PDB file of C-alpha atoms in Angstrom:
ATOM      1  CA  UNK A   1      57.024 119.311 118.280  1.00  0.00           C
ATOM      2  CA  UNK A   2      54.349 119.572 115.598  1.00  0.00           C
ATOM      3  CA  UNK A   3      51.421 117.482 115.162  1.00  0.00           C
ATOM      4  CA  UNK A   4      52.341 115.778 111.924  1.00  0.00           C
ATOM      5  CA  UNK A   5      56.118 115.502 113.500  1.00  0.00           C
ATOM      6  CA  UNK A   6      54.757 113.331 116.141  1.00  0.00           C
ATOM      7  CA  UNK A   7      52.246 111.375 113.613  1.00  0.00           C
ATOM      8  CA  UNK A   8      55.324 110.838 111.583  1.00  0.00           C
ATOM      9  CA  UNK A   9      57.617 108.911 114.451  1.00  0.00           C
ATOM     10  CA  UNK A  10      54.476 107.233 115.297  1.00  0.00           C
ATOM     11  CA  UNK A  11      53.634 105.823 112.222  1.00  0.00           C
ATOM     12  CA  UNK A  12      57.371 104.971 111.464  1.00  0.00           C
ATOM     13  CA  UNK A  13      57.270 101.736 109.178  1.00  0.00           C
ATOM     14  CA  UNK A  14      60.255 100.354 110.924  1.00  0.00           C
ATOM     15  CA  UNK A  15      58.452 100.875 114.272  1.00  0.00           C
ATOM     16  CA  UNK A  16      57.068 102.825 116.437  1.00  0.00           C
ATOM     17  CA  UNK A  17      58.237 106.271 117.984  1.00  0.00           C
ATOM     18  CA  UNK A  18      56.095 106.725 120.735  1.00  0.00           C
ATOM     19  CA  UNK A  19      55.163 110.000 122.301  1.00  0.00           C
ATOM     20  CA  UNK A  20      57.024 109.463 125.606  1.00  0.00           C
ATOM     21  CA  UNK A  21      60.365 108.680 123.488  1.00  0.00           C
ATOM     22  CA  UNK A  22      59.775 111.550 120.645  1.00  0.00           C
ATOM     23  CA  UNK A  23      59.171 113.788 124.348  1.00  0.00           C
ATOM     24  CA  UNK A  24      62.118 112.586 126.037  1.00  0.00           C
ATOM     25  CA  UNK A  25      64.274 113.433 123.166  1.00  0.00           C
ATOM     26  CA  UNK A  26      62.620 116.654 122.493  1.00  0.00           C
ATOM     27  CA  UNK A  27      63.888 117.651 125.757  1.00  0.00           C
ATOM     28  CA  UNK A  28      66.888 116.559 125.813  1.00  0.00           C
ATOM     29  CA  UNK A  29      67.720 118.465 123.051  1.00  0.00           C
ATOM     30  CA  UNK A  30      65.991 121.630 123.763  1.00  0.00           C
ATOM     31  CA  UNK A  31      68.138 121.200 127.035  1.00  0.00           C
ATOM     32  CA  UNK A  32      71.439 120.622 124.476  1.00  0.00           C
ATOM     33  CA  UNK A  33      70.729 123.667 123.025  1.00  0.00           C
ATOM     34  CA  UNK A  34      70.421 125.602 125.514  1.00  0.00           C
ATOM     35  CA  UNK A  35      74.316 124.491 127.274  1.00  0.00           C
ATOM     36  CA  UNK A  36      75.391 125.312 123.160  1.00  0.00           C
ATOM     37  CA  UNK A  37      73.938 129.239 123.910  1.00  0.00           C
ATOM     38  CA  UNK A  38      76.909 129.043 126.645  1.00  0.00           C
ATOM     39  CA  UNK A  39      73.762 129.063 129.480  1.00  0.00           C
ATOM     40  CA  UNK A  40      75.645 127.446 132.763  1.00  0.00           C
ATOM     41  CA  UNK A  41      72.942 125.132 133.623  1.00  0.00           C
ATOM     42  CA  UNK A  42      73.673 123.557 137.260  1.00  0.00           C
ATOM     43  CA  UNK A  43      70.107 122.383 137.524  1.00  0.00           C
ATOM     44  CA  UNK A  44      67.235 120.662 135.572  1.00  0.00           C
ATOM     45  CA  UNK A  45      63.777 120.157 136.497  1.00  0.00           C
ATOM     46  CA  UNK A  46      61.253 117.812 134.770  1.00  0.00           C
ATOM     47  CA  UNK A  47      57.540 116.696 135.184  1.00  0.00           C
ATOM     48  CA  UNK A  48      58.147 113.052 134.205  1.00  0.00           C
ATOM     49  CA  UNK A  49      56.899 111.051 131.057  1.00  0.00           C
ATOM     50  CA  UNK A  50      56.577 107.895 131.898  1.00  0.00           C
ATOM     51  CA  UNK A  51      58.473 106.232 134.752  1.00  0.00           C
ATOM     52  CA  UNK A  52      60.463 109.045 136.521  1.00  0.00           C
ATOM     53  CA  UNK A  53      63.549 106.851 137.829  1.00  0.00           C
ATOM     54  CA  UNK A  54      64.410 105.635 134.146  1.00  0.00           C
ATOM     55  CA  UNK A  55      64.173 109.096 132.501  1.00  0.00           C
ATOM     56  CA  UNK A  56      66.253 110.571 135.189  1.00  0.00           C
ATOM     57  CA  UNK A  57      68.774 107.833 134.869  1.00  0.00           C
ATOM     58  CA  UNK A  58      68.957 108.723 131.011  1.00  0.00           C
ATOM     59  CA  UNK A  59      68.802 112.692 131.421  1.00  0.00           C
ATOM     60  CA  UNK A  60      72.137 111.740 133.766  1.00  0.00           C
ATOM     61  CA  UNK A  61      73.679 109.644 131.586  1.00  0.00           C
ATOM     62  CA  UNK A  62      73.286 112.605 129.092  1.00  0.00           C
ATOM     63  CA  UNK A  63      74.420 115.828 131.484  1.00  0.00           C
ATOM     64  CA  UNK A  64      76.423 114.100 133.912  1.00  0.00           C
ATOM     65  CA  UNK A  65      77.666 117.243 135.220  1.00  0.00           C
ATOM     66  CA  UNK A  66      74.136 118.718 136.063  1.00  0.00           C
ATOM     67  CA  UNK A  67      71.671 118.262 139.118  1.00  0.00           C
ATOM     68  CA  UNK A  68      69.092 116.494 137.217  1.00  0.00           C
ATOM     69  CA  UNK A  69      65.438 115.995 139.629  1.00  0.00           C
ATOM     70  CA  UNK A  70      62.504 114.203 137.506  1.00  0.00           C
ATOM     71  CA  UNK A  71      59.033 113.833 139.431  1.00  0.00           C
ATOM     72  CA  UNK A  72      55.764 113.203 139.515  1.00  0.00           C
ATOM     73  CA  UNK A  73      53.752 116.581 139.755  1.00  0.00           C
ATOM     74  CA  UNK A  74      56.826 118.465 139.164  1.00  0.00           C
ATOM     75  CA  UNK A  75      55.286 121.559 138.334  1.00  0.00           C
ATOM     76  CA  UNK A  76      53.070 121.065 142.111  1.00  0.00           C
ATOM     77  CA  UNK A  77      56.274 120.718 143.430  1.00  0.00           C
ATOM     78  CA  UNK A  78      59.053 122.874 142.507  1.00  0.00           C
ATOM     79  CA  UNK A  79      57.967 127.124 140.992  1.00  0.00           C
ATOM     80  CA  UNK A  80      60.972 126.691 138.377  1.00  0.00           C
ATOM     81  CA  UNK A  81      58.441 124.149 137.168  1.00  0.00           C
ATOM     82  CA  UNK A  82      55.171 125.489 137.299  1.00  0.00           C
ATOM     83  CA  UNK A  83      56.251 128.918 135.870  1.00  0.00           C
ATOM     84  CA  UNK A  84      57.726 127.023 133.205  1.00  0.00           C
ATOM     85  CA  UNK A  85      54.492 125.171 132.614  1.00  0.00           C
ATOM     86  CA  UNK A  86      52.798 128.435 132.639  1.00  0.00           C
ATOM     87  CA  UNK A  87      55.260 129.495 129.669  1.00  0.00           C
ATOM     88  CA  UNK A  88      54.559 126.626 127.686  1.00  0.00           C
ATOM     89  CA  UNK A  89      50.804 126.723 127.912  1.00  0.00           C
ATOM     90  CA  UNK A  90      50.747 130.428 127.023  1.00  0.00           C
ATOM     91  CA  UNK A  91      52.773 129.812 124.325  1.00  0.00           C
ATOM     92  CA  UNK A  92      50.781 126.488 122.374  1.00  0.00           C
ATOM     93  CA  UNK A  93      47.719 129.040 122.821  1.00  0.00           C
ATOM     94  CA  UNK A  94      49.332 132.022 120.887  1.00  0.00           C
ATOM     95  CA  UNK A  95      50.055 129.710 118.303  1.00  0.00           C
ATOM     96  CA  UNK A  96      47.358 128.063 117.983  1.00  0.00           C
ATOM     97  CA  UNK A  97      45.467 131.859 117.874  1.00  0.00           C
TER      98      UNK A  97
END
């Protein structure tokens, strides 16, 4: 997600897109995209936005057929998480280099 991306759904004239929805659905399609590769996914892992029952509930609703854990502090508790984190971070910094 870009910068003027998330100013945009922010600053919707309809309403507002907040962060923790434009993030939610950011993921969830990232995590679309990556079943539509043909990856067989049997488990998902997410530091939670916001409350972490409600955007489980709604990444279950959307992969019903995968082990979906939200948490607090996911990437404190679970490697799959903090390596991922690690990932991520490396990868804003190279391009914002």
């Amino acid at each position: 997600m870009s910068a003027r991306d998330i100013s945009a759904g922010m600053l919707k004239p309809a309403g507002v897109y907040n962060l923790n929805a434009q993030a939610m659905d950011a993921t969830i399609q990232l995590i679309k995209d990556v079943f539509t590769q043909g990856v067989n996914v049997k488990e998902i892992y997410i530091d939670t936005i916001g409350k972490a029952d409600v955007y489980q509930k709604k990444l279950e609703r959307v992969f019903p057929t995968t082990m979906v854990t939200v948490a607090e502090k996911a990437d404190s508790l679970y490697p799959c998480v903090s390596a991922a984190s690690v990932c991520a971070k490396v990868t804003r910094d190279a391009a914002l280099e």
